[in-house]
PDB file of C-alpha atoms (C1' of nucleotides) in Angstrom:
ATOM      1  CA  MET A   1      -8.168   7.780  13.899  1.00 52.00           C
ATOM      2  CA  THR A   2      -7.258   7.343  10.270  1.00 63.00           C
ATOM      3  CA  ALA A   3      -9.799   8.843   7.906  1.00 71.00           C
ATOM      4  CA  ILE A   4     -11.519   6.158   5.853  1.00 82.00           C
ATOM      5  CA  LYS A   5     -13.637   6.535   2.763  1.00 81.00           C
ATOM      6  CA  GLU A   6     -16.401   3.991   3.238  1.00 77.00           C
ATOM      7  CA  SER A   7     -17.464   4.292  -0.387  1.00 77.00           C
ATOM      8  CA  SER A   8     -14.146   3.276  -1.944  1.00 84.00           C
ATOM      9  CA  THR A   9     -13.990  -0.028  -3.801  1.00 84.00           C
ATOM     10  CA  ILE A  10     -11.089  -1.124  -1.682  1.00 76.00           C
ATOM     11  CA  GLN A  11     -13.192  -0.696   1.472  1.00 82.00           C
ATOM     12  CA  GLN A  12     -16.092  -2.588  -0.075  1.00 83.00           C
ATOM     13  CA  ASN A  13     -13.798  -5.460  -1.005  1.00 76.00           C
ATOM     14  CA  LYS A  14     -12.179  -5.406   2.390  1.00 77.00           C
ATOM     15  CA  LYS A  15     -15.581  -5.653   4.004  1.00 76.00           C
ATOM     16  CA  THR A  16     -16.506  -8.537   1.726  1.00 73.00           C
ATOM     17  CA  ALA A  17     -13.253 -10.297   2.525  1.00 70.00           C
ATOM     18  CA  LEU A  18     -13.775  -9.778   6.254  1.00 73.00           C
ATOM     19  CA  GLU A  19     -17.251 -11.247   6.065  1.00 74.00           C
ATOM     20  CA  LEU A  20     -16.302 -14.145   3.827  1.00 73.00           C
ATOM     21  CA  CYS A  21     -12.967 -14.934   5.317  1.00 85.00           C
ATOM     22  CA  PRO A  22     -12.157 -15.390   9.000  1.00 90.00           C
ATOM     23  CA  VAL A  23      -8.487 -15.576   8.086  1.00 89.00           C
ATOM     24  CA  THR A  24      -8.618 -12.061   6.702  1.00 89.00           C
ATOM     25  CA  PHE A  25     -10.374 -11.048   9.897  1.00 91.00           C
ATOM     26  CA  THR A  26      -7.513 -12.368  11.991  1.00 92.00           C
ATOM     27  CA  MET A  27      -4.909 -10.822   9.761  1.00 91.00           C
ATOM     28  CA  GLU A  28      -6.649  -7.489  10.082  1.00 90.00           C
ATOM     29  CA  LYS A  29      -6.150  -7.697  13.823  1.00 93.00           C
ATOM     30  CA  ILE A  30      -2.471  -8.544  13.717  1.00 93.00           C
ATOM     31  CA  GLY A  31      -1.627  -6.953  10.356  1.00 88.00           C
ATOM     32  CA  GLY A  32       0.773  -4.061  10.050  1.00 84.00           C
ATOM     33  CA  TYR A  33       4.486  -4.631  10.302  1.00 82.00           C
ATOM     34  CA  TRP A  34       4.679  -3.820  13.966  1.00 90.00           C
ATOM     35  CA  LYS A  35       1.667  -5.471  15.571  1.00 93.00           C
ATOM     36  CA  PRO A  36       3.118  -8.962  15.899  1.00 92.00           C
ATOM     37  CA  ILE A  37       6.275  -7.445  17.307  1.00 93.00           C
ATOM     38  CA  ILE A  38       4.298  -5.489  19.880  1.00 95.00           C
ATOM     39  CA  ILE A  39       2.372  -8.609  20.809  1.00 96.00           C
ATOM     40  CA  TYR A  40       5.612 -10.518  21.117  1.00 93.00           C
ATOM     41  CA  HIS A  41       6.997  -7.980  23.552  1.00 95.00           C
ATOM     42  CA  LEU A  42       3.840  -8.212  25.636  1.00 97.00           C
ATOM     43  CA  SER A  43       3.650 -11.999  25.486  1.00 96.00           C
ATOM     44  CA  THR A  44       5.565 -12.600  28.723  1.00 95.00           C
ATOM     45  CA  GLU A  45       4.780  -9.538  30.773  1.00 96.00           C
ATOM     46  CA  SER A  46       2.934  -6.237  30.763  1.00 97.00           C
ATOM     47  CA  LYS A  47       4.980  -3.242  29.726  1.00 98.00           C
ATOM     48  CA  ARG A  48       4.839   0.513  29.988  1.00 98.00           C
ATOM     49  CA  TYR A  49       4.474   2.652  26.900  1.00 97.00           C
ATOM     50  CA  SER A  50       8.021   3.920  27.270  1.00 97.00           C
ATOM     51  CA  GLU A  51       9.350   0.391  27.687  1.00 97.00           C
ATOM     52  CA  LEU A  52       7.758  -0.652  24.444  1.00 97.00           C
ATOM     53  CA  LYS A  53       9.255   2.388  22.788  1.00 96.00           C
ATOM     54  CA  LYS A  54      12.711   1.414  23.993  1.00 95.00           C
ATOM     55  CA  ALA A  55      12.189  -2.234  23.077  1.00 94.00           C
ATOM     56  CA  ILE A  56      11.246  -1.359  19.491  1.00 93.00           C
ATOM     57  CA  PRO A  57      13.452   1.609  18.616  1.00 91.00           C
ATOM     58  CA  ALA A  58      12.652   1.700  14.899  1.00 90.00           C
ATOM     59  CA  ILE A  59       8.941   2.318  15.400  1.00 93.00           C
ATOM     60  CA  THR A  60       7.754   5.904  15.496  1.00 94.00           C
ATOM     61  CA  GLU A  61       5.605   7.105  18.366  1.00 95.00           C
ATOM     62  CA  LYS A  62       2.729   7.822  16.049  1.00 96.00           C
ATOM     63  CA  VAL A  63       2.605   4.288  14.723  1.00 96.00           C
ATOM     64  CA  LEU A  64       3.226   2.730  18.126  1.00 97.00           C
ATOM     65  CA  ILE A  65       0.354   4.564  19.770  1.00 97.00           C
ATOM     66  CA  GLN A  66      -1.856   4.004  16.750  1.00 96.00           C
ATOM     67  CA  HIS A  67      -1.293   0.253  16.912  1.00 97.00           C
ATOM     68  CA  LEU A  68      -1.734   0.163  20.673  1.00 97.00           C
ATOM     69  CA  LYS A  69      -5.073   1.969  20.403  1.00 97.00           C
ATOM     70  CA  GLN A  70      -6.189  -0.344  17.628  1.00 96.00           C
ATOM     71  CA  LEU A  71      -5.134  -3.467  19.511  1.00 97.00           C
ATOM     72  CA  GLU A  72      -6.970  -2.152  22.549  1.00 97.00           C
ATOM     73  CA  ALA A  73     -10.091  -1.327  20.535  1.00 96.00           C
ATOM     74  CA  ASP A  74      -9.964  -4.809  19.033  1.00 95.00           C
ATOM     75  CA  GLY A  75      -9.873  -6.310  22.506  1.00 96.00           C
ATOM     76  CA  LEU A  76      -6.423  -7.821  22.174  1.00 97.00           C
ATOM     77  CA  LEU A  77      -4.831  -5.869  24.948  1.00 96.00           C
ATOM     78  CA  ILE A  78      -5.700  -3.953  28.067  1.00 98.00           C
ATOM     79  CA  ARG A  79      -4.475  -0.509  28.932  1.00 98.00           C
ATOM     80  CA  GLU A  80      -4.093   0.518  32.532  1.00 97.00           C
ATOM     81  CA  ALA A  81      -3.306   4.070  33.529  1.00 96.00           C
ATOM     82  CA  LYS A  82      -2.409   5.347  36.960  1.00 95.00           C
ATOM     83  CA  THR A  83      -3.518   8.926  37.359  1.00 91.00           C
ATOM     84  CA  VAL A  84      -0.171  10.269  38.402  1.00 93.00           C
ATOM     85  CA  VAL A  85       2.277  12.745  36.981  1.00 91.00           C
ATOM     86  CA  PRO A  86       4.306  11.883  35.030  1.00 93.00           C
ATOM     87  CA  PRO A  87       1.791   9.366  33.611  1.00 96.00           C
ATOM     88  CA  PHE A  88       2.205   5.666  34.242  1.00 97.00           C
ATOM     89  CA  VAL A  89       0.512   3.531  31.610  1.00 98.00           C
ATOM     90  CA  THR A  90       0.899  -0.205  31.144  1.00 98.00           C
ATOM     91  CA  TYR A  91      -0.288  -2.525  28.428  1.00 98.00           C
ATOM     92  CA  GLN A  92      -0.938  -6.242  28.725  1.00 98.00           C
ATOM     93  CA  LEU A  93      -2.521  -8.940  26.632  1.00 98.00           C
ATOM     94  CA  SER A  94      -6.206  -9.654  27.196  1.00 97.00           C
ATOM     95  CA  GLU A  95      -7.627 -13.175  27.239  1.00 96.00           C
ATOM     96  CA  SER A  96      -8.283 -12.936  23.504  1.00 96.00           C
ATOM     97  CA  GLY A  97      -4.772 -11.687  22.996  1.00 97.00           C
ATOM     98  CA  LYS A  98      -3.323 -14.595  24.937  1.00 97.00           C
ATOM     99  CA  LYS A  99      -5.373 -17.051  22.921  1.00 96.00           C
ATOM    100  CA  LEU A 100      -3.704 -15.635  19.849  1.00 95.00           C
ATOM    101  CA  LEU A 101      -0.266 -16.687  21.044  1.00 96.00           C
ATOM    102  CA  PRO A 102      -0.445 -20.308  19.872  1.00 96.00           C
ATOM    103  CA  VAL A 103      -1.744 -19.121  16.507  1.00 95.00           C
ATOM    104  CA  ILE A 104       1.142 -16.729  16.214  1.00 92.00           C
ATOM    105  CA  HIS A 105       3.484 -19.484  17.298  1.00 94.00           C
ATOM    106  CA  ALA A 106       2.169 -21.733  14.531  1.00 95.00           C
ATOM    107  CA  MET A 107       2.812 -18.981  12.026  1.00 94.00           C
ATOM    108  CA  ALA A 108       6.353 -18.568  13.252  1.00 94.00           C
ATOM    109  CA  THR A 109       7.001 -22.296  13.096  1.00 95.00           C
ATOM    110  CA  TRP A 110       5.776 -22.472   9.520  1.00 96.00           C
ATOM    111  CA  ALA A 111       8.005 -19.522   8.673  1.00 94.00           C
ATOM    112  CA  PHE A 112      11.115 -21.297   9.934  1.00 93.00           C
ATOM    113  CA  GLU A 113      10.315 -24.496   8.061  1.00 93.00           C
ATOM    114  CA  HIS A 114       9.438 -22.679   4.888  1.00 91.00           C
ATOM    115  CA  GLN A 115      12.461 -20.391   5.056  1.00 86.00           C
ATOM    116  CA  GLU A 116      14.807 -23.366   5.437  1.00 78.00           C
ATOM    117  CA  LYS A 117      13.349 -25.038   2.395  1.00 73.00           C
ATOM    118  CA  HIS A 118      13.748 -21.914   0.332  1.00 69.00           C
ATOM    119  CA  ILE A 119      17.366 -21.598   1.400  1.00 64.00           C
ATOM    120  CA  ASN A 120      18.042 -25.205   0.452  1.00 58.00           C
ATOM    121  CA  VAL A 121      16.467 -24.760  -2.939  1.00 55.00           C
ATOM    122  CA  ALA A 122      18.337 -21.530  -3.525  1.00 48.00           C
ATOM    123  CA  SER A 123      21.713 -23.053  -2.658  1.00 46.00           C
ATOM    124  CA  GLU A 124      21.398 -26.142  -4.835  1.00 42.00           C
TER     125      GLU A 124
ATOM    126  CA  MET B   1       6.071  -6.726 -10.971  1.00 53.00           C
ATOM    127  CA  THR B   2       5.149  -3.799  -8.785  1.00 62.00           C
ATOM    128  CA  ALA B   3       7.799  -1.114  -8.707  1.00 72.00           C
ATOM    129  CA  ILE B   4       9.401  -0.877  -5.278  1.00 81.00           C
ATOM    130  CA  LYS B   5      11.632   1.820  -3.890  1.00 82.00           C
ATOM    131  CA  GLU B   6      14.297  -0.104  -1.986  1.00 79.00           C
ATOM    132  CA  SER B   7      15.561   3.056  -0.325  1.00 80.00           C
ATOM    133  CA  SER B   8      12.284   4.045   1.325  1.00 88.00           C
ATOM    134  CA  THR B   9      12.042   3.866   5.095  1.00 90.00           C
ATOM    135  CA  ILE B  10       8.999   1.703   4.783  1.00 84.00           C
ATOM    136  CA  GLN B  11      11.004  -0.891   2.857  1.00 87.00           C
ATOM    137  CA  GLN B  12      13.838  -0.744   5.364  1.00 88.00           C
ATOM    138  CA  ASN B  13      11.430  -1.312   8.228  1.00 83.00           C
ATOM    139  CA  LYS B  14       9.696  -4.079   6.367  1.00 84.00           C
ATOM    140  CA  LYS B  15      13.020  -5.792   5.834  1.00 82.00           C
ATOM    141  CA  THR B  16      13.869  -5.397   9.514  1.00 78.00           C
ATOM    142  CA  ALA B  17      10.490  -6.770  10.504  1.00 75.00           C
ATOM    143  CA  LEU B  18      10.896  -9.708   8.139  1.00 78.00           C
ATOM    144  CA  GLU B  19      14.275 -10.542   9.604  1.00 78.00           C
ATOM    145  CA  LEU B  20      13.256 -10.067  13.218  1.00 75.00           C
ATOM    146  CA  CYS B  21       9.819 -11.508  13.028  1.00 86.00           C
ATOM    147  CA  PRO B  22       8.836 -14.832  11.515  1.00 90.00           C
ATOM    148  CA  VAL B  23       5.195 -13.911  12.009  1.00 90.00           C
ATOM    149  CA  THR B  24       5.593 -10.947   9.723  1.00 89.00           C
ATOM    150  CA  PHE B  25       7.301 -13.264   7.257  1.00 92.00           C
ATOM    151  CA  THR B  26       4.298 -15.561   7.218  1.00 93.00           C
ATOM    152  CA  MET B  27       1.869 -12.699   6.948  1.00 90.00           C
ATOM    153  CA  GLU B  28       3.805 -11.364   3.993  1.00 90.00           C
ATOM    154  CA  LYS B  29       3.151 -14.636   2.226  1.00 94.00           C
ATOM    155  CA  ILE B  30      -0.562 -14.746   2.871  1.00 93.00           C
ATOM    156  CA  GLY B  31      -1.193 -11.009   3.200  1.00 88.00           C
ATOM    157  CA  GLY B  32      -3.390  -9.131   0.794  1.00 86.00           C
ATOM    158  CA  TYR B  33      -7.143  -9.368   0.984  1.00 84.00           C
ATOM    159  CA  TRP B  34      -7.429 -12.125  -1.588  1.00 92.00           C
ATOM    160  CA  LYS B  35      -4.582 -14.509  -0.875  1.00 94.00           C
ATOM    161  CA  PRO B  36      -6.261 -16.495   1.898  1.00 93.00           C
ATOM    162  CA  ILE B  37      -9.361 -16.744  -0.245  1.00 94.00           C
ATOM    163  CA  ILE B  38      -7.342 -18.065  -3.170  1.00 96.00           C
ATOM    164  CA  ILE B  39      -5.635 -20.577  -0.904  1.00 96.00           C
ATOM    165  CA  TYR B  40      -8.990 -21.621   0.466  1.00 94.00           C
ATOM    166  CA  HIS B  41     -10.309 -22.316  -3.017  1.00 96.00           C
ATOM    167  CA  LEU B  42      -7.250 -24.411  -3.786  1.00 97.00           C
ATOM    168  CA  SER B  43      -7.288 -26.236  -0.463  1.00 96.00           C
ATOM    169  CA  THR B  44      -9.332 -29.195  -1.677  1.00 96.00           C
ATOM    170  CA  GLU B  45      -8.428 -29.434  -5.345  1.00 96.00           C
ATOM    171  CA  SER B  46      -6.385 -27.848  -8.096  1.00 97.00           C
ATOM    172  CA  LYS B  47      -8.223 -25.294 -10.183  1.00 97.00           C
ATOM    173  CA  ARG B  48      -7.851 -23.604 -13.548  1.00 97.00           C
ATOM    174  CA  TYR B  49      -7.269 -19.892 -13.760  1.00 97.00           C
ATOM    175  CA  SER B  50     -10.732 -19.352 -15.177  1.00 97.00           C
ATOM    176  CA  GLU B  51     -12.292 -21.440 -12.407  1.00 97.00           C
ATOM    177  CA  LEU B  52     -10.664 -19.272  -9.781  1.00 97.00           C
ATOM    178  CA  LYS B  53     -11.912 -16.217 -11.599  1.00 96.00           C
ATOM    179  CA  LYS B  54     -15.452 -17.547 -11.511  1.00 95.00           C
ATOM    180  CA  ALA B  55     -15.132 -18.654  -7.899  1.00 94.00           C
ATOM    181  CA  ILE B  56     -14.008 -15.195  -6.777  1.00 93.00           C
ATOM    182  CA  PRO B  57     -16.003 -12.798  -8.958  1.00 91.00           C
ATOM    183  CA  ALA B  58     -15.085  -9.625  -7.087  1.00 91.00           C
ATOM    184  CA  ILE B  59     -11.366  -9.956  -7.731  1.00 93.00           C
ATOM    185  CA  THR B  60      -9.940  -8.277 -10.800  1.00 94.00           C
ATOM    186  CA  GLU B  61      -7.815 -10.243 -13.225  1.00 96.00           C
ATOM    187  CA  LYS B  62      -4.818  -8.075 -12.562  1.00 96.00           C
ATOM    188  CA  VAL B  63      -4.879  -8.748  -8.837  1.00 96.00           C
ATOM    189  CA  LEU B  64      -5.718 -12.425  -9.266  1.00 97.00           C
ATOM    190  CA  ILE B  65      -2.777 -13.060 -11.578  1.00 97.00           C
ATOM    191  CA  GLN B  66      -0.517 -10.881  -9.454  1.00 97.00           C
ATOM    192  CA  HIS B  67      -1.314 -12.905  -6.341  1.00 97.00           C
ATOM    193  CA  LEU B  68      -0.997 -16.197  -8.177  1.00 97.00           C
ATOM    194  CA  LYS B  69       2.453 -15.240  -9.464  1.00 97.00           C
ATOM    195  CA  GLN B  70       3.512 -14.124  -6.026  1.00 96.00           C
ATOM    196  CA  LEU B  71       2.217 -17.266  -4.358  1.00 97.00           C
ATOM    197  CA  GLU B  72       4.025 -19.314  -6.976  1.00 97.00           C
ATOM    198  CA  ALA B  73       7.253 -17.343  -6.544  1.00 96.00           C
ATOM    199  CA  ASP B  74       6.958 -17.839  -2.782  1.00 95.00           C
ATOM    200  CA  GLY B  75       6.672 -21.583  -3.302  1.00 96.00           C
ATOM    201  CA  LEU B  76       3.148 -21.857  -1.946  1.00 97.00           C
ATOM    202  CA  LEU B  77       1.580 -23.136  -5.110  1.00 97.00           C
ATOM    203  CA  ILE B  78       2.454 -24.887  -8.325  1.00 98.00           C
ATOM    204  CA  ARG B  79       1.420 -23.765 -11.787  1.00 98.00           C
ATOM    205  CA  GLU B  80       0.986 -26.317 -14.522  1.00 97.00           C
ATOM    206  CA  ALA B  81       0.386 -25.292 -18.110  1.00 96.00           C
ATOM    207  CA  LYS B  82      -0.537 -27.541 -20.979  1.00 94.00           C
ATOM    208  CA  THR B  83       0.811 -26.122 -24.203  1.00 91.00           C
ATOM    209  CA  VAL B  84      -2.486 -26.112 -26.044  1.00 92.00           C
ATOM    210  CA  VAL B  85      -4.697 -23.447 -27.512  1.00 89.00           C
ATOM    211  CA  PRO B  86      -6.738 -22.114 -25.864  1.00 92.00           C
ATOM    212  CA  PRO B  87      -4.380 -22.329 -22.865  1.00 95.00           C
ATOM    213  CA  PHE B  88      -5.056 -24.745 -20.037  1.00 97.00           C
ATOM    214  CA  VAL B  89      -3.403 -23.712 -16.784  1.00 97.00           C
ATOM    215  CA  THR B  90      -4.002 -25.192 -13.360  1.00 98.00           C
ATOM    216  CA  TYR B  91      -2.869 -24.131  -9.928  1.00 98.00           C
ATOM    217  CA  GLN B  92      -2.455 -26.338  -6.884  1.00 98.00           C
ATOM    218  CA  LEU B  93      -0.968 -26.030  -3.426  1.00 98.00           C
ATOM    219  CA  SER B  94       2.648 -27.081  -2.979  1.00 97.00           C
ATOM    220  CA  GLU B  95       3.835 -29.019   0.050  1.00 96.00           C
ATOM    221  CA  SER B  96       4.644 -25.753   1.803  1.00 96.00           C
ATOM    222  CA  GLY B  97       1.221 -24.464   0.856  1.00 97.00           C
ATOM    223  CA  LYS B  98      -0.457 -27.528   2.299  1.00 97.00           C
ATOM    224  CA  LYS B  99       1.498 -27.174   5.520  1.00 96.00           C
ATOM    225  CA  LEU B 100       0.026 -23.727   5.825  1.00 95.00           C
ATOM    226  CA  LEU B 101      -3.518 -25.068   5.981  1.00 96.00           C
ATOM    227  CA  PRO B 102      -3.529 -25.952   9.689  1.00 96.00           C
ATOM    228  CA  VAL B 103      -2.037 -22.550  10.455  1.00 95.00           C
ATOM    229  CA  ILE B 104      -4.762 -20.884   8.455  1.00 93.00           C
ATOM    230  CA  HIS B 105      -7.302 -23.057  10.188  1.00 94.00           C
ATOM    231  CA  ALA B 106      -6.019 -21.937  13.570  1.00 95.00           C
ATOM    232  CA  MET B 107      -6.398 -18.330  12.488  1.00 94.00           C
ATOM    233  CA  ALA B 108      -9.957 -18.952  11.385  1.00 94.00           C
ATOM    234  CA  THR B 109     -10.829 -20.693  14.649  1.00 95.00           C
ATOM    235  CA  TRP B 110      -9.489 -17.796  16.678  1.00 95.00           C
ATOM    236  CA  ALA B 111     -11.497 -15.404  14.499  1.00 94.00           C
ATOM    237  CA  PHE B 112     -14.761 -17.203  15.279  1.00 93.00           C
ATOM    238  CA  GLU B 113     -14.074 -17.289  19.019  1.00 93.00           C
ATOM    239  CA  HIS B 114     -12.986 -13.691  19.120  1.00 91.00           C
ATOM    240  CA  GLN B 115     -15.883 -12.468  16.984  1.00 85.00           C
ATOM    241  CA  GLU B 116     -18.401 -14.154  19.265  1.00 78.00           C
ATOM    242  CA  LYS B 117     -16.925 -12.503  22.318  1.00 72.00           C
ATOM    243  CA  HIS B 118     -17.065  -9.113  20.708  1.00 69.00           C
ATOM    244  CA  ILE B 119     -20.679  -9.604  19.723  1.00 64.00           C
ATOM    245  CA  ASN B 120     -21.543 -10.565  23.286  1.00 58.00           C
ATOM    246  CA  VAL B 121     -19.825  -7.533  24.689  1.00 56.00           C
ATOM    247  CA  ALA B 122     -21.430  -5.260  22.125  1.00 48.00           C
ATOM    248  CA  SER B 123     -24.935  -6.529  22.855  1.00 46.00           C
ATOM    249  CA  GLU B 124     -24.802  -6.152  26.627  1.00 43.00           C
TER     250      GLU B 124
ATOM    251  C1'  DA C   1      11.053  30.455  35.595  1.00 72.78           C
ATOM    252  C1'  DT C   2      12.496  26.741  33.274  1.00 72.78           C
ATOM    253  C1'  DT C   3      13.560  22.010  32.526  1.00 72.78           C
ATOM    254  C1'  DA C   4      12.550  17.077  32.684  1.00 72.78           C
ATOM    255  C1'  DA C   5       9.697  13.176  32.248  1.00 72.78           C
ATOM    256  C1'  DT C   6       5.681  10.610  30.319  1.00 72.78           C
ATOM    257  C1'  DA C   7       2.104   9.548  27.227  1.00 72.78           C
ATOM    258  C1'  DC C   8       0.132  10.944  23.907  1.00 72.78           C
ATOM    259  C1'  DA C   9      -1.971  14.183  19.488  1.00 72.78           C
ATOM    260  C1'  DT C  10      -1.948  16.221  14.934  1.00 72.78           C
ATOM    261  C1'  DA C  11      -0.848  18.260  10.370  1.00 72.78           C
ATOM    262  C1'  DC C  12       1.482  16.949   6.435  1.00 72.78           C
ATOM    263  C1'  DT C  13       4.056  13.810   2.991  1.00 72.78           C
ATOM    264  C1'  DT C  14       5.230   9.443   0.760  1.00 72.78           C
ATOM    265  C1'  DT C  15       4.464   4.929  -1.063  1.00 72.78           C
ATOM    266  C1'  DA C  16       2.891   0.220  -1.937  1.00 72.78           C
ATOM    267  C1'  DG C  17      -1.014  -2.076  -2.901  1.00 72.78           C
ATOM    268  C1'  DG C  18      -5.247  -2.460  -4.966  1.00 72.78           C
ATOM    269  C1'  DG C  19      -8.629  -0.938  -8.711  1.00 72.78           C
ATOM    270  C1'  DT C  20      -9.948   0.502 -13.789  1.00 72.78           C
ATOM    271  C1'  DA C  21      -9.663  -0.229 -18.386  1.00 72.78           C
ATOM    272  C1'  DA C  22      -7.916  -1.780 -22.301  1.00 72.78           C
ATOM    273  C1'  DG C  23      -4.807  -4.708 -25.129  1.00 72.78           C
ATOM    274  C1'  DT C  24      -2.121  -9.212 -26.652  1.00 72.78           C
ATOM    275  C1'  DA C  25      -1.155 -14.033 -28.530  1.00 72.78           C
ATOM    276  C1'  DC C  26      -2.616 -18.069 -30.461  1.00 72.78           C
ATOM    277  C1'  DT C  27      -5.682 -21.302 -32.749  1.00 72.78           C
ATOM    278  C1'  DT C  28     -10.255 -23.346 -33.892  1.00 72.78           C
ATOM    279  C1'  DG C  29     -14.860 -22.841 -35.738  1.00 72.78           C
ATOM    280  C1'  DT C  30     -17.954 -20.382 -38.982  1.00 72.78           C
TER     281       DT C  30
ATOM    282  C1'  DA D   1     -12.375 -12.642 -42.589  1.00 72.78           C
ATOM    283  C1'  DC D   2     -13.399 -12.575 -38.023  1.00 72.78           C
ATOM    284  C1'  DA D   3     -15.279 -13.776 -33.692  1.00 72.78           C
ATOM    285  C1'  DA D   4     -14.553 -16.633 -29.517  1.00 72.78           C
ATOM    286  C1'  DG D   5     -12.077 -18.554 -25.767  1.00 72.78           C
ATOM    287  C1'  DT D   6      -8.103 -18.596 -22.408  1.00 72.78           C
ATOM    288  C1'  DA D   7      -4.517 -16.736 -19.784  1.00 72.78           C
ATOM    289  C1'  DC D   8      -2.368 -13.263 -19.184  1.00 72.78           C
ATOM    290  C1'  DT D   9      -0.020  -7.938 -19.639  1.00 72.78           C
ATOM    291  C1'  DT D  10       0.372  -3.027 -19.156  1.00 72.78           C
ATOM    292  C1'  DA D  11      -0.458   1.913 -18.421  1.00 72.78           C
ATOM    293  C1'  DC D  12      -2.636   4.799 -15.333  1.00 72.78           C
ATOM    294  C1'  DC D  13      -5.260   6.300 -10.993  1.00 72.78           C
ATOM    295  C1'  DC D  14      -6.709   6.284  -5.926  1.00 72.78           C
ATOM    296  C1'  DT D  15      -6.373   5.394  -1.183  1.00 72.78           C
ATOM    297  C1'  DA D  16      -4.980   3.561   3.336  1.00 72.78           C
ATOM    298  C1'  DA D  17      -1.178   2.837   5.907  1.00 72.78           C
ATOM    299  C1'  DA D  18       3.207   4.167   7.272  1.00 72.78           C
ATOM    300  C1'  DG D  19       6.676   7.926   8.051  1.00 72.78           C
ATOM    301  C1'  DT D  20       8.255  12.982   9.420  1.00 72.78           C
ATOM    302  C1'  DA D  21       8.052  16.543  12.464  1.00 72.78           C
ATOM    303  C1'  DT D  22       6.340  19.147  15.900  1.00 72.78           C
ATOM    304  C1'  DG D  23       3.119  20.249  19.736  1.00 72.78           C
ATOM    305  C1'  DT D  24       0.430  19.473  24.337  1.00 72.78           C
ATOM    306  C1'  DA D  25      -0.771  18.656  29.477  1.00 72.78           C
ATOM    307  C1'  DT D  26       0.674  17.997  34.066  1.00 72.78           C
ATOM    308  C1'  DT D  27       3.594  18.303  38.113  1.00 72.78           C
ATOM    309  C1'  DA D  28       8.033  17.915  40.605  1.00 72.78           C
ATOM    310  C1'  DA D  29      12.624  19.312  40.974  1.00 72.78           C
ATOM    311  C1'  DT D  30      16.222  22.850  40.330  1.00 72.78           C
TER     312       DT D  30
END
DNA sequence: ATTAATACATACTTTAGGGTAAGTACTTGT
DNA sequence: ACAAGTACTTACCCTAAAGTATGTATTAAT
């Protein structure tokens, strides 16, 4: 999808980090500014490609599809396509994807707590 | 520290994502291949700069210091410097940093579960 | 014949982050 | 006089990820 130079130092280090560090592994899966947002929109119900597009207007189609393919390849979500014209494609969270929800929720909770603190400190 | 072009679309989108999405906010704080590893090394005890360097040989000094400064600025860790020569500087997790540990642990747990599944699928 | 609708694909550009390499300040020991 | 140790700093380069813009396939409706 995206050309990658296996030999680059950055790739070597990434690989090392992925092997050493399960946290990095998880962040790889949900990293990228839009992935958590996509997951959020799929957290309650499956959605069509075009629905996602409408729900997240700022994302470009290239990046949306790229993330969807990656999330699918990583086993976080399931793509279902009806062979009709015009196409009808839906995306939904897989079991693995659903298991990620509490993790994501914990991250969000920490964010709110931490943000509050920072605001308090800043306004002293 | 690193020059940033506020006007770029990527920065605009990042800002949007940060405002919309607390998960992105959290990932910002612990993103970068080395940050979770640094946090891990500080999870049990405070460490000197040089100890961190030895503990994570693959990281360059520039990136190490850069991440440490960022983590400090984000309120995740506390720097203490004794005014002696040669310098003696230690880093330890702040309260916010410590509160992140269970979150990080949840991410790691998910990684192990998810990795296993993928291995099983791959070896069928 | 052309337009509309959907779900992509692809060539090209920009940029933020990470990597390389080298230098700095300050004092103690030789 | 200078080397050693510690904790940085800075100038420059490279790459992966994100953005821009445009194109494609298929069929039904007009």
